[in-house]
Each structure stands twice: as structure tokens, then as C-alpha cells.
mmCIF file of C-alpha atoms in Angstrom:
data_model
loop_
_atom_site.group_PDB
_atom_site.id
_atom_site.type_symbol
_atom_site.label_atom_id
_atom_site.label_comp_id
_atom_site.label_asym_id
_atom_site.label_seq_id
_atom_site.Cartn_x
_atom_site.Cartn_y
_atom_site.Cartn_z
ATOM 1 C CA ASP A 24 181.005 -24.503 -15.501
ATOM 2 C CA GLN A 25 178.485 -24.481 -18.320
ATOM 3 C CA GLN A 26 177.143 -27.952 -18.967
ATOM 4 C CA VAL A 27 174.771 -26.864 -21.743
ATOM 5 C CA LYS A 28 176.268 -24.557 -24.320
ATOM 6 C CA GLN A 29 174.660 -22.587 -27.085
ATOM 7 C CA ASN A 30 177.668 -20.986 -28.675
ATOM 8 C CA SER A 31 175.806 -18.842 -31.171
ATOM 9 C CA PRO A 32 174.094 -15.919 -29.451
ATOM 10 C CA SER A 33 172.245 -15.022 -32.637
ATOM 11 C CA LEU A 34 171.282 -16.391 -36.032
ATOM 12 C CA SER A 35 169.718 -14.667 -39.031
ATOM 13 C CA VAL A 36 167.889 -16.637 -41.717
ATOM 14 C CA GLN A 37 165.841 -15.779 -44.761
ATOM 15 C CA GLU A 38 162.165 -16.727 -44.734
ATOM 16 C CA GLY A 39 161.589 -20.103 -46.346
ATOM 17 C CA ARG A 40 165.104 -21.331 -45.662
ATOM 18 C CA ILE A 41 166.237 -23.776 -42.995
ATOM 19 C CA SER A 42 167.198 -22.558 -39.514
ATOM 20 C CA ILE A 43 169.648 -24.729 -37.604
ATOM 21 C CA LEU A 44 170.189 -24.011 -33.934
ATOM 22 C CA ASN A 45 172.948 -25.887 -32.168
ATOM 23 C CA CYS A 46 173.532 -27.005 -28.612
ATOM 24 C CA ASP A 47 176.444 -28.867 -27.023
ATOM 25 C CA TYR A 48 176.530 -30.524 -23.639
ATOM 26 C CA THR A 49 179.241 -31.972 -21.453
ATOM 27 C CA ASN A 50 177.467 -34.380 -19.115
ATOM 28 C CA SER A 51 176.901 -37.836 -20.577
ATOM 29 C CA MET A 52 174.360 -38.527 -17.816
ATOM 30 C CA PHE A 53 171.803 -36.177 -19.351
ATOM 31 C CA ASP A 54 168.925 -38.367 -20.475
ATOM 32 C CA TYR A 55 166.364 -35.982 -21.923
ATOM 33 C CA PHE A 56 166.685 -32.831 -23.989
ATOM 34 C CA LEU A 57 164.249 -30.064 -24.755
ATOM 35 C CA TRP A 58 163.965 -26.890 -26.778
ATOM 36 C CA TYR A 59 162.042 -23.878 -25.556
ATOM 37 C CA LYS A 60 161.081 -20.785 -27.474
ATOM 38 C CA LYS A 61 160.806 -17.340 -25.935
ATOM 39 C CA TYR A 62 159.211 -14.199 -27.315
ATOM 40 C CA PRO A 63 159.984 -10.782 -25.767
ATOM 41 C CA ALA A 64 158.069 -10.036 -22.564
ATOM 42 C CA GLU A 65 156.880 -13.644 -22.348
ATOM 43 C CA GLY A 66 158.106 -16.729 -20.559
ATOM 44 C CA PRO A 67 159.668 -19.588 -22.530
ATOM 45 C CA THR A 68 157.289 -22.130 -24.030
ATOM 46 C CA PHE A 69 158.029 -25.769 -24.672
ATOM 47 C CA LEU A 70 158.725 -26.557 -28.313
ATOM 48 C CA ILE A 71 160.037 -30.097 -28.768
ATOM 49 C CA SER A 72 161.960 -32.749 -26.865
ATOM 50 C CA ILE A 73 163.989 -35.884 -27.416
ATOM 51 C CA SER A 74 164.968 -38.784 -25.235
ATOM 52 C CA SER A 75 168.571 -39.881 -25.138
ATOM 53 C CA ILE A 76 167.576 -43.251 -26.572
ATOM 54 C CA LYS A 77 166.531 -41.614 -29.819
ATOM 55 C CA ASP A 78 168.461 -39.667 -32.417
ATOM 56 C CA LYS A 79 165.637 -37.764 -34.061
ATOM 57 C CA ASN A 80 162.239 -36.372 -33.194
ATOM 58 C CA GLU A 81 160.012 -34.480 -35.578
ATOM 59 C CA ASP A 82 156.999 -32.257 -35.036
ATOM 60 C CA GLY A 83 155.755 -30.403 -38.064
ATOM 61 C CA ARG A 84 158.360 -27.918 -39.202
ATOM 62 C CA PHE A 85 160.556 -28.652 -36.189
ATOM 63 C CA THR A 86 163.023 -31.522 -35.947
ATOM 64 C CA VAL A 87 165.507 -32.168 -33.178
ATOM 65 C CA PHE A 88 168.576 -34.303 -33.825
ATOM 66 C CA LEU A 89 170.695 -35.853 -31.093
ATOM 67 C CA ASN A 90 174.263 -37.055 -31.576
ATOM 68 C CA LYS A 91 175.214 -38.673 -28.287
ATOM 69 C CA SER A 92 178.769 -39.518 -29.271
ATOM 70 C CA ALA A 93 179.399 -35.866 -30.067
ATOM 71 C CA LYS A 94 177.236 -34.642 -27.177
ATOM 72 C CA HIS A 95 175.470 -32.402 -29.618
ATOM 73 C CA LEU A 96 171.892 -31.649 -30.479
ATOM 74 C CA SER A 97 170.364 -29.390 -33.042
ATOM 75 C CA LEU A 98 166.990 -27.930 -33.844
ATOM 76 C CA HIS A 99 166.002 -27.636 -37.485
ATOM 77 C CA ILE A 100 163.159 -25.385 -38.573
ATOM 78 C CA VAL A 101 162.002 -25.909 -42.142
ATOM 79 C CA PRO A 102 160.763 -23.733 -43.677
ATOM 80 C CA SER A 103 161.542 -20.791 -41.425
ATOM 81 C CA GLN A 104 158.841 -18.178 -40.954
ATOM 82 C CA PRO A 105 159.027 -14.620 -39.583
ATOM 83 C CA GLY A 106 156.911 -15.758 -36.624
ATOM 84 C CA ASP A 107 159.734 -18.105 -35.647
ATOM 85 C CA SER A 108 161.835 -15.095 -34.679
ATOM 86 C CA ALA A 109 162.478 -15.606 -30.966
ATOM 87 C CA VAL A 110 165.108 -16.741 -28.499
ATOM 88 C CA TYR A 111 165.545 -20.503 -28.435
ATOM 89 C CA PHE A 112 166.794 -22.261 -25.312
ATOM 90 C CA CYS A 113 168.254 -25.720 -25.245
ATOM 91 C CA ALA A 114 167.775 -27.655 -21.992
ATOM 92 C CA ALA A 115 168.995 -30.982 -20.653
ATOM 93 C CA ARG A 116 167.650 -33.071 -17.806
ATOM 94 C CA TYR A 117 169.869 -34.518 -15.137
ATOM 95 C CA GLY A 118 168.964 -36.752 -12.238
ATOM 96 C CA GLY A 119 166.730 -39.162 -14.145
ATOM 97 C CA SER A 120 162.950 -39.206 -13.985
ATOM 98 C CA GLN A 121 162.866 -36.899 -10.953
ATOM 99 C CA GLY A 122 165.540 -34.604 -12.272
ATOM 100 C CA ASN A 123 165.736 -30.937 -13.067
ATOM 101 C CA LEU A 124 166.702 -29.053 -16.190
ATOM 102 C CA ILE A 125 169.879 -27.169 -17.083
ATOM 103 C CA PHE A 126 169.420 -24.492 -19.711
ATOM 104 C CA GLY A 127 171.758 -22.925 -22.216
ATOM 105 C CA LYS A 128 172.095 -19.173 -22.680
ATOM 106 C CA GLY A 129 169.796 -19.124 -25.674
ATOM 107 C CA THR A 130 170.144 -18.246 -29.355
ATOM 108 C CA LYS A 131 168.221 -15.354 -30.836
ATOM 109 C CA LEU A 132 166.796 -16.326 -34.209
ATOM 110 C CA SER A 133 165.748 -13.641 -36.667
ATOM 111 C CA VAL A 134 163.828 -14.753 -39.743
ATOM 112 C CA LYS A 135 163.788 -12.040 -42.373
ATOM 113 C CA PRO A 136 160.913 -11.767 -44.868
ATOM 114 C CA SER B 8 142.956 -24.529 -18.783
ATOM 115 C CA GLN B 9 145.976 -23.879 -16.628
ATOM 116 C CA THR B 10 147.476 -20.447 -16.283
ATOM 117 C CA ILE B 11 150.409 -19.061 -14.362
ATOM 118 C CA HIS B 12 150.569 -15.511 -13.092
ATOM 119 C CA GLN B 13 153.754 -13.776 -12.083
ATOM 120 C CA TRP B 14 154.178 -10.187 -10.991
ATOM 121 C CA PRO B 15 155.448 -7.552 -11.219
ATOM 122 C CA ALA B 16 156.814 -7.531 -14.760
ATOM 123 C CA THR B 17 159.606 -5.112 -13.885
ATOM 124 C CA LEU B 18 161.083 -4.025 -10.586
ATOM 125 C CA VAL B 19 163.843 -1.619 -9.655
ATOM 126 C CA GLN B 20 165.101 -1.941 -6.115
ATOM 127 C CA PRO B 21 167.991 -0.378 -4.173
ATOM 128 C CA VAL B 22 170.737 -2.530 -2.725
ATOM 129 C CA GLY B 23 169.839 -3.694 0.751
ATOM 130 C CA SER B 24 166.090 -3.530 0.238
ATOM 131 C CA PRO B 25 163.809 -6.569 0.640
ATOM 132 C CA LEU B 26 162.245 -8.500 -2.211
ATOM 133 C CA SER B 27 159.043 -10.435 -2.646
ATOM 134 C CA LEU B 28 158.012 -11.929 -5.976
ATOM 135 C CA GLU B 29 154.799 -13.867 -6.153
ATOM 136 C CA CYS B 30 153.643 -16.554 -8.526
ATOM 137 C CA THR B 31 150.285 -18.302 -8.648
ATOM 138 C CA VAL B 32 149.021 -21.143 -10.779
ATOM 139 C CA GLU B 33 145.393 -21.707 -11.695
ATOM 140 C CA GLY B 34 143.590 -24.684 -13.129
ATOM 141 C CA THR B 35 145.666 -27.473 -11.645
ATOM 142 C CA SER B 36 146.259 -29.084 -8.273
ATOM 143 C CA ASN B 37 149.509 -29.983 -6.566
ATOM 144 C CA PRO B 38 151.765 -28.634 -9.285
ATOM 145 C CA ASN B 39 155.525 -28.792 -9.037
ATOM 146 C CA LEU B 40 156.732 -25.200 -8.822
ATOM 147 C CA TYR B 41 160.051 -23.662 -9.802
ATOM 148 C CA TRP B 42 161.934 -20.377 -9.637
ATOM 149 C CA TYR B 43 164.526 -19.765 -12.338
ATOM 150 C CA ARG B 44 166.798 -16.799 -12.906
ATOM 151 C CA GLN B 45 168.603 -15.620 -15.992
ATOM 152 C CA ALA B 46 171.440 -13.257 -15.176
ATOM 153 C CA ALA B 47 173.059 -11.218 -17.933
ATOM 154 C CA GLY B 48 174.975 -13.494 -20.309
ATOM 155 C CA ARG B 49 173.912 -16.646 -18.521
ATOM 156 C CA GLY B 50 171.457 -19.451 -19.083
ATOM 157 C CA LEU B 51 168.335 -20.056 -17.058
ATOM 158 C CA GLN B 52 169.458 -21.200 -13.630
ATOM 159 C CA LEU B 53 167.196 -23.188 -11.332
ATOM 160 C CA LEU B 54 167.016 -21.505 -7.923
ATOM 161 C CA PHE B 55 164.297 -23.401 -6.052
ATOM 162 C CA TYR B 56 161.696 -26.046 -6.652
ATOM 163 C CA SER B 57 158.788 -27.309 -4.625
ATOM 164 C CA VAL B 58 156.814 -30.538 -4.844
ATOM 165 C CA GLY B 59 154.239 -29.541 -2.242
ATOM 166 C CA ILE B 60 153.126 -27.021 0.386
ATOM 167 C CA GLY B 61 156.009 -26.096 2.641
ATOM 168 C CA GLN B 62 158.460 -28.280 0.707
ATOM 169 C CA ILE B 63 161.293 -26.234 -0.771
ATOM 170 C CA SER B 64 164.501 -27.471 -2.331
ATOM 171 C CA SER B 65 167.332 -25.089 -3.087
ATOM 172 C CA GLU B 66 169.630 -25.722 -5.991
ATOM 173 C CA VAL B 67 172.227 -23.053 -5.276
ATOM 174 C CA PRO B 68 173.258 -21.230 -2.104
ATOM 175 C CA GLN B 69 172.356 -17.598 -2.398
ATOM 176 C CA ASN B 70 170.838 -14.514 -0.910
ATOM 177 C CA LEU B 71 167.323 -15.648 -1.753
ATOM 178 C CA SER B 72 164.686 -17.848 -0.185
ATOM 179 C CA ALA B 73 161.428 -19.357 -1.365
ATOM 180 C CA SER B 74 158.196 -20.326 0.302
ATOM 181 C CA ARG B 75 155.054 -22.152 -0.701
ATOM 182 C CA PRO B 76 152.313 -21.157 1.715
ATOM 183 C CA GLN B 77 149.506 -22.542 -0.464
ATOM 184 C CA ASP B 78 149.281 -25.310 -3.034
ATOM 185 C CA ARG B 79 149.389 -22.997 -6.016
ATOM 186 C CA GLN B 80 151.390 -20.086 -4.628
ATOM 187 C CA PHE B 81 155.148 -19.761 -4.778
ATOM 188 C CA ILE B 82 157.027 -16.784 -3.340
ATOM 189 C CA LEU B 83 160.622 -15.714 -3.868
ATOM 190 C CA SER B 84 162.070 -13.461 -1.195
ATOM 191 C CA SER B 85 165.162 -11.703 -0.030
ATOM 192 C CA LYS B 86 165.787 -9.755 3.152
ATOM 193 C CA LYS B 87 168.547 -7.623 1.608
ATOM 194 C CA LEU B 88 169.127 -7.451 -2.110
ATOM 195 C CA LEU B 89 172.603 -7.481 -3.613
ATOM 196 C CA LEU B 90 173.680 -6.073 -6.966
ATOM 197 C CA SER B 91 174.277 -9.653 -8.116
ATOM 198 C CA ASP B 92 170.585 -10.434 -7.584
ATOM 199 C CA SER B 93 169.729 -8.476 -10.717
ATOM 200 C CA GLY B 94 168.298 -10.622 -13.466
ATOM 201 C CA PHE B 95 165.214 -12.016 -15.103
ATOM 202 C CA TYR B 96 163.214 -14.200 -12.726
ATOM 203 C CA LEU B 97 160.866 -16.827 -14.026
ATOM 204 C CA CYS B 98 158.324 -18.915 -12.191
ATOM 205 C CA ALA B 99 157.289 -22.219 -13.749
ATOM 206 C CA TRP B 100 155.161 -25.246 -12.998
ATOM 207 C CA SER B 101 155.017 -28.826 -14.173
ATOM 208 C CA VAL B 102 152.632 -31.718 -13.765
ATOM 209 C CA SER B 103 155.295 -34.066 -12.508
ATOM 210 C CA ARG B 104 158.932 -33.878 -11.525
ATOM 211 C CA GLY B 105 161.397 -34.774 -14.208
ATOM 212 C CA GLN B 106 158.819 -34.543 -16.937
ATOM 213 C CA GLY B 107 160.846 -31.734 -18.378
ATOM 214 C CA LYS B 108 157.888 -29.914 -19.822
ATOM 215 C CA LEU B 109 157.711 -26.721 -17.835
ATOM 216 C CA PHE B 110 155.117 -23.980 -18.161
ATOM 217 C CA PHE B 111 156.629 -20.589 -17.485
ATOM 218 C CA GLY B 112 155.214 -17.308 -16.300
ATOM 219 C CA SER B 113 156.030 -14.111 -18.155
ATOM 220 C CA GLY B 114 158.893 -13.234 -15.831
ATOM 221 C CA THR B 115 160.064 -10.336 -13.678
ATOM 222 C CA GLN B 116 162.989 -8.180 -14.725
ATOM 223 C CA LEU B 117 164.688 -7.166 -11.481
ATOM 224 C CA SER B 118 167.273 -4.403 -11.455
ATOM 225 C CA VAL B 119 169.132 -3.834 -8.215
ATOM 226 C CA LEU B 120 170.831 -0.437 -8.146
#
């Protein structure tokens, strides 16, 4: 049973435009959400996070939005750059401050020049 | 600075053969250590985590085991590999449990034939 779902396996965006990556979750007990970015032949790297008590967190070109009522979060990248081309994983924490993460399957973003 | 080393990058093993994947972390003490696996079409699944030497917690019952013989060394093992053990294995560390911010190694692509 997938508790963190990234329903789009891939996304293609033109350079300079906005990239929106989506993630849905089923467990209302998740209290912390993260996005990781993964390049080929490398491990995922932390990108941005958001606590469940917030609805938005911004870091440069990256913004994460959380809609708790819809159990939905999204990652916005503005403007998109070719170097953003990677697989993006959504993750949610369960078990509180000593909890572990559940990851989605990932979405492959391609930013075309 | 902290670094995490994981090897080998790729591994092809016959069914029934043993497995040993090693992960070491440098530049930090008493890290929390994790083994994740991504099977084809699945998200990253937490297999084991460790908060200290000799302390191993298993998230899912499986054909694998983990050990932490030294503070910054984490080993994933199997006595007899199954076809279903194929996947991309990632080692990760964090400063504290539940922090969510994991630092991943570059991964091992294991193919069991």
C-alpha cells in the first residue's frame, strides 16, 4: 500500500518556465515532508522540506506547498534550468521526531533548453 | 566535511549466492545509518536503520540482514540471494533520528540472475 504517491513518472518543461512536481499522501499522521533530487549514478540529495504546521516554504527558485486537507504537496521550480533535470523524490516522515521517512517512486524532470 | 562511501557501484550475482555491501561515513561521529532499497517501479524503501554500534532495527522482514561493527560502518548482507533482492541499494546517514535530512551514498545497483 503506497502511502506516498508521485503519480507522474516524468515531466518535461521548457527552460525558463515553471516546473510543478506533485505528491499525494494517505496518512494524516505524517508531520514532515521533504523533497530530494537525484542525478544519475548519484544518491539523492536533500532539496527542501516543510513541516505540517506550515503551508509554504521557499528557498531560492524552489518552493514547496502543502495542502493538508487535500493531503497534497507540490514542488515549484521557477525558473526551470537544464541543470534541474533529475529525478525528484517526495518523502514523508512518520513516527514523530524519532520517525523514519517513506518515499514516493520519484518523478523524472527534463528541462529542455 | 562529511562524506559517505558505498561500494560497489554495480553488482551482478547469481541466485543463491551471498551478498555483502559496505558503507562507511567519514567526518562525523555516532551517525544514524540507514539502508534503503529501490526496486523496479517502487519508491525508496527503508530496510534497516542503526542508531549505534550493534544496534539494528529492521523495517521489513526479508532475506537480508544488517550489521554495524564500527561506529561509521554499516554492512548489508544476505546468505542466499533471491531474484526479488534485485534493486538499487542506498546507504544514508543523518545527524539525528527523525531529522529527515538524510545524506545518501551513490548507491549499488544489484542484479540477481
